[in-house]
Amino acid sequence: QVQLREHGGGFVQAGGSLRLGCAASGPIFVIPMMGWYRQVPGKQRELVATLAAAGTSTYVDSVKGRFTISRDNAKNTVFLQMSSLKPEDTAVYYCYAQVDGSWWGQGTQVTVLS
């Protein structure tokens, strides 16, 4: 019922920037909670950032000061602006929505070259 599709991944040099976007389709109401997770092979999926419709945001410590999450409630779209990227940020990034359960996008690859 809720479909999420990420875009904006790619290859960047360390220190560079990248912006990810995710559009949700299906719900006709504002999604209460949206965010981003990331996962590398052999590791558990890690919460990167969340942003509630009311405006409250959270970040994992490793990205604080470098990543910024934002959203357009009217369009149920969420963004992740990533700056000062590090090789450790390399992962598949997944869009997440919490609304009557958990929903996930298909993921977009972000590769930071050292």
mmCIF file of N, CA and C in Angstrom:
data_model
loop_
_atom_site.group_PDB
_atom_site.id
_atom_site.type_symbol
_atom_site.label_atom_id
_atom_site.label_comp_id
_atom_site.label_asym_id
_atom_site.label_seq_id
_atom_site.Cartn_x
_atom_site.Cartn_y
_atom_site.Cartn_z
ATOM 1 N N GLN A 1 0.829 -1.218 0.000
ATOM 2 C CA GLN A 1 0.000 0.000 0.000
ATOM 3 C C GLN A 1 0.856 1.257 0.000
ATOM 4 N N VAL A 2 2.036 1.169 0.596
ATOM 5 C CA VAL A 2 2.974 2.287 0.602
ATOM 6 C C VAL A 2 4.199 1.880 -0.190
ATOM 7 N N GLN A 3 4.501 2.627 -1.211
ATOM 8 C CA GLN A 3 5.674 2.371 -2.026
ATOM 9 C C GLN A 3 6.654 3.527 -1.883
ATOM 10 N N LEU A 4 7.912 3.193 -1.672
ATOM 11 C CA LEU A 4 8.969 4.173 -1.512
ATOM 12 C C LEU A 4 10.024 3.940 -2.573
ATOM 13 N N ARG A 5 10.478 5.003 -3.176
ATOM 14 C CA ARG A 5 11.486 4.884 -4.212
ATOM 15 C C ARG A 5 12.570 5.931 -4.011
ATOM 16 N N GLU A 6 13.797 5.461 -3.806
ATOM 17 C CA GLU A 6 14.928 6.353 -3.592
ATOM 18 C C GLU A 6 15.557 6.762 -4.914
ATOM 19 N N HIS A 7 16.220 7.894 -4.882
ATOM 20 C CA HIS A 7 17.001 8.338 -6.023
ATOM 21 C C HIS A 7 18.131 9.223 -5.520
ATOM 22 N N GLY A 8 19.180 9.323 -6.300
ATOM 23 C CA GLY A 8 20.272 10.229 -5.977
ATOM 24 C C GLY A 8 21.575 9.573 -5.586
ATOM 25 N N GLY A 9 21.612 8.261 -5.486
ATOM 26 C CA GLY A 9 22.846 7.586 -5.136
ATOM 27 C C GLY A 9 23.853 7.645 -6.265
ATOM 28 N N GLY A 10 25.090 7.280 -5.947
ATOM 29 C CA GLY A 10 26.135 7.288 -6.945
ATOM 30 C C GLY A 10 27.508 7.213 -6.330
ATOM 31 N N PHE A 11 28.514 7.566 -7.130
ATOM 32 C CA PHE A 11 29.903 7.561 -6.708
ATOM 33 C C PHE A 11 30.372 8.983 -6.460
ATOM 34 N N VAL A 12 31.025 9.194 -5.335
ATOM 35 C CA VAL A 12 31.563 10.505 -5.006
ATOM 36 C C VAL A 12 32.918 10.347 -4.348
ATOM 37 N N GLN A 13 33.736 11.373 -4.468
ATOM 38 C CA GLN A 13 35.020 11.384 -3.797
ATOM 39 C C GLN A 13 34.841 11.749 -2.330
ATOM 40 N N ALA A 14 35.728 11.257 -1.499
ATOM 41 C CA ALA A 14 35.702 11.623 -0.091
ATOM 42 C C ALA A 14 35.722 13.139 0.045
ATOM 43 N N GLY A 15 34.888 13.632 0.940
ATOM 44 C CA GLY A 15 34.763 15.070 1.122
ATOM 45 C C GLY A 15 33.681 15.698 0.274
ATOM 46 N N GLY A 16 33.137 14.951 -0.644
ATOM 47 C CA GLY A 16 32.108 15.455 -1.521
ATOM 48 C C GLY A 16 30.724 15.404 -0.905
ATOM 49 N N SER A 17 29.739 15.777 -1.708
ATOM 50 C CA SER A 17 28.356 15.842 -1.247
ATOM 51 C C SER A 17 27.436 15.083 -2.189
ATOM 52 N N LEU A 18 26.322 14.670 -1.643
ATOM 53 C CA LEU A 18 25.323 13.948 -2.407
ATOM 54 C C LEU A 18 23.982 14.155 -1.720
ATOM 55 N N ARG A 19 22.926 14.261 -2.498
ATOM 56 C CA ARG A 19 21.593 14.381 -1.927
ATOM 57 C C ARG A 19 20.713 13.241 -2.399
ATOM 58 N N LEU A 20 20.151 12.545 -1.444
ATOM 59 C CA LEU A 20 19.231 11.463 -1.720
ATOM 60 C C LEU A 20 17.800 11.950 -1.564
ATOM 61 N N GLY A 21 16.924 11.403 -2.355
ATOM 62 C CA GLY A 21 15.523 11.724 -2.250
ATOM 63 C C GLY A 21 14.688 10.461 -2.253
ATOM 64 N N CYS A 22 13.513 10.560 -1.699
ATOM 65 C CA CYS A 22 12.609 9.419 -1.638
ATOM 66 C C CYS A 22 11.181 9.919 -1.701
ATOM 67 N N ALA A 23 10.447 9.423 -2.658
ATOM 68 C CA ALA A 23 9.047 9.778 -2.814
ATOM 69 C C ALA A 23 8.174 8.598 -2.435
ATOM 70 N N ALA A 24 7.166 8.860 -1.645
ATOM 71 C CA ALA A 24 6.225 7.837 -1.228
ATOM 72 C C ALA A 24 4.942 7.953 -2.037
ATOM 73 N N SER A 25 4.436 6.826 -2.423
ATOM 74 C CA SER A 25 3.162 6.792 -3.119
ATOM 75 C C SER A 25 2.233 5.829 -2.399
ATOM 76 N N GLY A 26 0.968 6.107 -2.467
ATOM 77 C CA GLY A 26 -0.017 5.259 -1.820
ATOM 78 C C GLY A 26 -0.847 5.988 -0.787
ATOM 79 N N PRO A 27 -0.218 6.459 0.297
ATOM 80 C CA PRO A 27 -1.013 7.116 1.336
ATOM 81 C C PRO A 27 -1.527 8.478 0.871
ATOM 82 N N ILE A 28 -2.737 8.784 1.282
ATOM 83 C CA ILE A 28 -3.312 10.081 0.971
ATOM 84 C C ILE A 28 -3.172 11.032 2.153
ATOM 85 N N PHE A 29 -2.599 10.546 3.230
ATOM 86 C CA PHE A 29 -2.378 11.337 4.427
ATOM 87 C C PHE A 29 -0.875 11.524 4.625
ATOM 88 N N VAL A 30 -0.518 12.457 5.470
ATOM 89 C CA VAL A 30 0.885 12.708 5.767
ATOM 90 C C VAL A 30 1.449 11.539 6.567
ATOM 91 N N ILE A 31 2.597 11.035 6.130
ATOM 92 C CA ILE A 31 3.248 9.932 6.825
ATOM 93 C C ILE A 31 3.877 10.468 8.105
ATOM 94 N N PRO A 32 3.518 9.899 9.255
ATOM 95 C CA PRO A 32 3.998 10.459 10.528
ATOM 96 C C PRO A 32 5.512 10.454 10.679
ATOM 97 N N MET A 33 6.167 9.381 10.248
ATOM 98 C CA MET A 33 7.603 9.257 10.438
ATOM 99 C C MET A 33 8.259 8.738 9.166
ATOM 100 N N MET A 34 9.280 9.426 8.722
ATOM 101 C CA MET A 34 10.073 8.991 7.594
ATOM 102 C C MET A 34 11.549 9.104 7.962
ATOM 103 N N GLY A 35 12.367 8.353 7.256
ATOM 104 C CA GLY A 35 13.780 8.413 7.564
ATOM 105 C C GLY A 35 14.626 7.628 6.593
ATOM 106 N N TRP A 36 15.863 7.448 6.995
ATOM 107 C CA TRP A 36 16.846 6.757 6.171
ATOM 108 C C TRP A 36 17.637 5.769 6.999
ATOM 109 N N TYR A 37 17.815 4.598 6.445
ATOM 110 C CA TYR A 37 18.699 3.589 6.988
ATOM 111 C C TYR A 37 19.794 3.319 5.967
ATOM 112 N N ARG A 38 20.858 2.677 6.406
ATOM 113 C CA ARG A 38 21.884 2.247 5.478
ATOM 114 C C ARG A 38 22.412 0.882 5.911
ATOM 115 N N GLN A 39 22.952 0.160 4.948
ATOM 116 C CA GLN A 39 23.436 -1.177 5.219
ATOM 117 C C GLN A 39 24.624 -1.502 4.325
ATOM 118 N N VAL A 40 25.636 -2.115 4.917
ATOM 119 C CA VAL A 40 26.790 -2.604 4.176
ATOM 120 C C VAL A 40 26.786 -4.118 4.263
ATOM 121 N N PRO A 41 27.412 -4.799 3.307
ATOM 122 C CA PRO A 41 27.421 -6.260 3.326
ATOM 123 C C PRO A 41 27.964 -6.812 4.635
ATOM 124 N N GLY A 42 27.258 -7.776 5.194
ATOM 125 C CA GLY A 42 27.691 -8.413 6.418
ATOM 126 C C GLY A 42 27.366 -7.661 7.681
ATOM 127 N N LYS A 43 26.708 -6.509 7.557
ATOM 128 C CA LYS A 43 26.361 -5.711 8.723
ATOM 129 C C LYS A 43 24.856 -5.527 8.816
ATOM 130 N N GLN A 44 24.406 -5.217 10.009
ATOM 131 C CA GLN A 44 22.997 -4.948 10.215
ATOM 132 C C GLN A 44 22.632 -3.577 9.651
ATOM 133 N N ARG A 45 21.390 -3.449 9.283
ATOM 134 C CA ARG A 45 20.905 -2.169 8.808
ATOM 135 C C ARG A 45 20.972 -1.154 9.945
ATOM 136 N N GLU A 46 21.479 0.028 9.628
ATOM 137 C CA GLU A 46 21.721 1.058 10.617
ATOM 138 C C GLU A 46 20.824 2.254 10.373
ATOM 139 N N LEU A 47 20.207 2.731 11.426
ATOM 140 C CA LEU A 47 19.407 3.940 11.329
ATOM 141 C C LEU A 47 20.315 5.145 11.170
ATOM 142 N N VAL A 48 20.057 5.945 10.159
ATOM 143 C CA VAL A 48 20.866 7.121 9.888
ATOM 144 C C VAL A 48 20.189 8.387 10.394
ATOM 145 N N ALA A 49 18.943 8.566 10.021
ATOM 146 C CA ALA A 49 18.220 9.771 10.404
ATOM 147 C C ALA A 49 16.728 9.543 10.288
ATOM 148 N N THR A 50 15.977 10.239 11.104
ATOM 149 C CA THR A 50 14.524 10.209 11.030
ATOM 150 C C THR A 50 13.997 11.630 11.117
ATOM 151 N N LEU A 51 12.811 11.815 10.587
ATOM 152 C CA LEU A 51 12.168 13.124 10.641
ATOM 153 C C LEU A 51 10.674 12.926 10.717
ATOM 154 N N ALA A 52 10.103 13.307 11.836
ATOM 155 C CA ALA A 52 8.669 13.224 12.021
ATOM 156 C C ALA A 52 7.974 14.355 11.270
ATOM 157 N N ALA A 53 6.716 14.129 10.953
ATOM 158 C CA ALA A 53 5.953 15.149 10.245
ATOM 159 C C ALA A 53 5.893 16.449 11.037
ATOM 160 N N ALA A 54 5.906 16.334 12.357
ATOM 161 C CA ALA A 54 5.869 17.511 13.210
ATOM 162 C C ALA A 54 7.184 18.272 13.229
ATOM 163 N N GLY A 55 8.260 17.668 12.723
ATOM 164 C CA GLY A 55 9.520 18.369 12.602
ATOM 165 C C GLY A 55 10.665 17.868 13.452
ATOM 166 N N THR A 56 10.420 16.929 14.336
ATOM 167 C CA THR A 56 11.472 16.405 15.195
ATOM 168 C C THR A 56 12.380 15.468 14.409
ATOM 169 N N SER A 57 13.677 15.683 14.496
ATOM 170 C CA SER A 57 14.641 14.874 13.766
ATOM 171 C C SER A 57 15.619 14.191 14.708
ATOM 172 N N THR A 58 16.158 13.077 14.255
ATOM 173 C CA THR A 58 17.205 12.374 14.977
ATOM 174 C C THR A 58 18.277 11.959 13.981
ATOM 175 N N TYR A 59 19.515 11.815 14.485
ATOM 176 C CA TYR A 59 20.628 11.387 13.662
ATOM 177 C C TYR A 59 21.507 10.433 14.440
ATOM 178 N N VAL A 60 22.095 9.495 13.731
ATOM 179 C CA VAL A 60 23.118 8.680 14.341
ATOM 180 C C VAL A 60 24.352 9.561 14.551
ATOM 181 N N ASP A 61 25.082 9.322 15.623
ATOM 182 C CA ASP A 61 26.187 10.200 15.989
ATOM 183 C C ASP A 61 27.206 10.385 14.868
ATOM 184 N N SER A 62 27.459 9.353 14.108
ATOM 185 C CA SER A 62 28.504 9.402 13.101
ATOM 186 C C SER A 62 28.224 10.368 11.950
ATOM 187 N N VAL A 63 26.983 10.801 11.792
ATOM 188 C CA VAL A 63 26.650 11.701 10.686
ATOM 189 C C VAL A 63 26.237 13.087 11.155
ATOM 190 N N LYS A 64 26.167 13.299 12.441
ATOM 191 C CA LYS A 64 25.763 14.602 12.963
ATOM 192 C C LYS A 64 26.723 15.685 12.480
ATOM 193 N N GLY A 65 26.150 16.770 12.011
ATOM 194 C CA GLY A 65 26.948 17.859 11.485
ATOM 195 C C GLY A 65 27.298 17.713 10.024
ATOM 196 N N ARG A 66 27.072 16.539 9.456
ATOM 197 C CA ARG A 66 27.398 16.302 8.050
ATOM 198 C C ARG A 66 26.161 16.019 7.204
ATOM 199 N N PHE A 67 25.185 15.348 7.785
ATOM 200 C CA PHE A 67 23.966 14.993 7.067
ATOM 201 C C PHE A 67 22.803 15.829 7.576
ATOM 202 N N THR A 68 21.893 16.147 6.692
ATOM 203 C CA THR A 68 20.689 16.871 7.053
ATOM 204 C C THR A 68 19.487 16.204 6.407
ATOM 205 N N ILE A 69 18.504 15.873 7.219
ATOM 206 C CA ILE A 69 17.283 15.270 6.704
ATOM 207 C C ILE A 69 16.202 16.340 6.605
ATOM 208 N N SER A 70 15.427 16.273 5.556
ATOM 209 C CA SER A 70 14.326 17.202 5.368
ATOM 210 C C SER A 70 13.190 16.470 4.675
ATOM 211 N N ARG A 71 12.018 17.081 4.671
ATOM 212 C CA ARG A 71 10.879 16.440 4.036
ATOM 213 C C ARG A 71 9.865 17.465 3.580
ATOM 214 N N ASP A 72 9.072 17.041 2.643
ATOM 215 C CA ASP A 72 7.953 17.821 2.149
ATOM 216 C C ASP A 72 6.710 17.025 2.516
ATOM 217 N N ASN A 73 6.034 17.445 3.558
ATOM 218 C CA ASN A 73 4.884 16.693 4.045
ATOM 219 C C ASN A 73 3.769 16.588 3.012
ATOM 220 N N ALA A 74 3.554 17.643 2.269
ATOM 221 C CA ALA A 74 2.479 17.650 1.288
ATOM 222 C C ALA A 74 2.699 16.600 0.207
ATOM 223 N N LYS A 75 3.963 16.313 -0.087
ATOM 224 C CA LYS A 75 4.296 15.349 -1.132
ATOM 225 C C LYS A 75 4.773 14.014 -0.577
ATOM 226 N N ASN A 76 4.821 13.893 0.749
ATOM 227 C CA ASN A 76 5.350 12.685 1.381
ATOM 228 C C ASN A 76 6.695 12.301 0.772
ATOM 229 N N THR A 77 7.564 13.281 0.724
ATOM 230 C CA THR A 77 8.902 13.108 0.188
ATOM 231 C C THR A 77 9.922 13.441 1.265
ATOM 232 N N VAL A 78 10.973 12.657 1.337
ATOM 233 C CA VAL A 78 12.026 12.881 2.315
ATOM 234 C C VAL A 78 13.365 12.932 1.600
ATOM 235 N N PHE A 79 14.262 13.783 2.100
ATOM 236 C CA PHE A 79 15.569 13.972 1.495
ATOM 237 C C PHE A 79 16.660 13.766 2.539
ATOM 238 N N LEU A 80 17.830 13.428 2.066
ATOM 239 C CA LEU A 80 18.998 13.336 2.915
ATOM 240 C C LEU A 80 20.149 14.025 2.210
ATOM 241 N N GLN A 81 20.519 15.191 2.716
ATOM 242 C CA GLN A 81 21.656 15.926 2.183
ATOM 243 C C GLN A 81 22.908 15.455 2.918
ATOM 244 N N MET A 82 23.840 14.895 2.185
ATOM 245 C CA MET A 82 25.049 14.339 2.763
ATOM 246 C C MET A 82 26.243 15.164 2.313
ATOM 247 N N SER A 83 27.000 15.662 3.268
ATOM 248 C CA SER A 83 28.181 16.467 2.993
ATOM 249 C C SER A 83 29.380 15.875 3.716
ATOM 250 N N SER A 84 30.560 16.311 3.305
ATOM 251 C CA SER A 84 31.805 15.816 3.904
ATOM 252 C C SER A 84 31.799 14.292 3.980
ATOM 253 N N LEU A 85 31.443 13.682 2.886
ATOM 254 C CA LEU A 85 31.300 12.236 2.867
ATOM 255 C C LEU A 85 32.627 11.528 3.106
ATOM 256 N N LYS A 86 32.535 10.423 3.801
ATOM 257 C CA LYS A 86 33.683 9.600 4.135
ATOM 258 C C LYS A 86 33.519 8.210 3.534
ATOM 259 N N PRO A 87 34.623 7.512 3.291
ATOM 260 C CA PRO A 87 34.499 6.140 2.787
ATOM 261 C C PRO A 87 33.626 5.260 3.675
ATOM 262 N N GLU A 88 33.612 5.531 4.963
ATOM 263 C CA GLU A 88 32.789 4.772 5.894
ATOM 264 C C GLU A 88 31.295 4.961 5.660
ATOM 265 N N ASP A 89 30.923 5.979 4.888
ATOM 266 C CA ASP A 89 29.519 6.214 4.569
ATOM 267 C C ASP A 89 29.039 5.329 3.428
ATOM 268 N N THR A 90 29.943 4.631 2.779
ATOM 269 C CA THR A 90 29.569 3.756 1.678
ATOM 270 C C THR A 90 28.593 2.691 2.160
ATOM 271 N N ALA A 91 27.461 2.612 1.497
ATOM 272 C CA ALA A 91 26.419 1.673 1.892
ATOM 273 C C ALA A 91 25.266 1.772 0.907
ATOM 274 N N VAL A 92 24.344 0.853 1.040
ATOM 275 C CA VAL A 92 23.066 0.988 0.370
ATOM 276 C C VAL A 92 22.156 1.746 1.318
ATOM 277 N N TYR A 93 21.598 2.828 0.846
ATOM 278 C CA TYR A 93 20.732 3.658 1.663
ATOM 279 C C TYR A 93 19.277 3.366 1.342
ATOM 280 N N TYR A 94 18.500 3.157 2.396
ATOM 281 C CA TYR A 94 17.100 2.793 2.258
ATOM 282 C C TYR A 94 16.194 3.857 2.853
ATOM 283 N N CYS A 95 15.206 4.216 2.103
ATOM 284 C CA CYS A 95 14.165 5.096 2.603
ATOM 285 C C CYS A 95 13.223 4.300 3.491
ATOM 286 N N TYR A 96 12.730 4.939 4.538
ATOM 287 C CA TYR A 96 11.883 4.276 5.514
ATOM 288 C C TYR A 96 10.675 5.130 5.840
ATOM 289 N N ALA A 97 9.558 4.470 6.004
ATOM 290 C CA ALA A 97 8.344 5.151 6.430
ATOM 291 C C ALA A 97 7.639 4.320 7.480
ATOM 292 N N GLN A 98 7.186 4.976 8.523
ATOM 293 C CA GLN A 98 6.427 4.330 9.578
ATOM 294 C C GLN A 98 5.003 4.854 9.509
ATOM 295 N N VAL A 99 4.129 4.023 9.027
ATOM 296 C CA VAL A 99 2.723 4.367 8.921
ATOM 297 C C VAL A 99 1.951 3.066 8.787
ATOM 298 N N ASP A 100 1.231 2.729 9.844
ATOM 299 C CA ASP A 100 0.520 1.451 9.870
ATOM 300 C C ASP A 100 1.487 0.317 9.539
ATOM 301 N N GLY A 101 2.649 0.337 10.196
ATOM 302 C CA GLY A 101 3.682 -0.631 9.927
ATOM 303 C C GLY A 101 4.912 0.036 9.342
ATOM 304 N N SER A 102 5.914 -0.779 9.041
ATOM 305 C CA SER A 102 7.169 -0.277 8.495
ATOM 306 C C SER A 102 7.255 -0.574 7.008
ATOM 307 N N TRP A 103 7.693 0.415 6.256
ATOM 308 C CA TRP A 103 7.816 0.286 4.816
ATOM 309 C C TRP A 103 9.201 0.730 4.383
ATOM 310 N N TRP A 104 9.729 0.071 3.360
ATOM 311 C CA TRP A 104 11.094 0.294 2.911
ATOM 312 C C TRP A 104 11.167 0.464 1.416
ATOM 313 N N GLY A 105 12.090 1.306 0.989
ATOM 314 C CA GLY A 105 12.382 1.430 -0.419
ATOM 315 C C GLY A 105 13.300 0.310 -0.869
ATOM 316 N N GLN A 106 13.636 0.315 -2.138
ATOM 317 C CA GLN A 106 14.486 -0.736 -2.686
ATOM 318 C C GLN A 106 15.967 -0.481 -2.432
ATOM 319 N N GLY A 107 16.311 0.713 -2.045
ATOM 320 C CA GLY A 107 17.687 1.059 -1.742
ATOM 321 C C GLY A 107 18.396 1.712 -2.905
ATOM 322 N N THR A 108 19.338 2.571 -2.581
ATOM 323 C CA THR A 108 20.180 3.201 -3.581
ATOM 324 C C THR A 108 21.620 3.174 -3.084
ATOM 325 N N GLN A 109 22.536 2.814 -3.957
ATOM 326 C CA GLN A 109 23.931 2.644 -3.574
ATOM 327 C C GLN A 109 24.648 3.985 -3.512
ATOM 328 N N VAL A 110 25.347 4.197 -2.415
ATOM 329 C CA VAL A 110 26.226 5.351 -2.257
ATOM 330 C C VAL A 110 27.636 4.819 -2.035
ATOM 331 N N THR A 111 28.541 5.190 -2.910
ATOM 332 C CA THR A 111 29.925 4.751 -2.806
ATOM 333 C C THR A 111 30.824 5.973 -2.706
ATOM 334 N N VAL A 112 31.577 6.053 -1.628
ATOM 335 C CA VAL A 112 32.492 7.163 -1.397
ATOM 336 C C VAL A 112 33.907 6.658 -1.634
ATOM 337 N N LEU A 113 34.585 7.249 -2.589
ATOM 338 C CA LEU A 113 35.917 6.822 -2.976
ATOM 339 C C LEU A 113 36.968 7.470 -2.086
ATOM 340 N N SER A 114 37.907 6.662 -1.627
ATOM 341 C CA SER A 114 38.961 7.152 -0.762
ATOM 342 C C SER A 114 40.145 7.667 -1.545
#
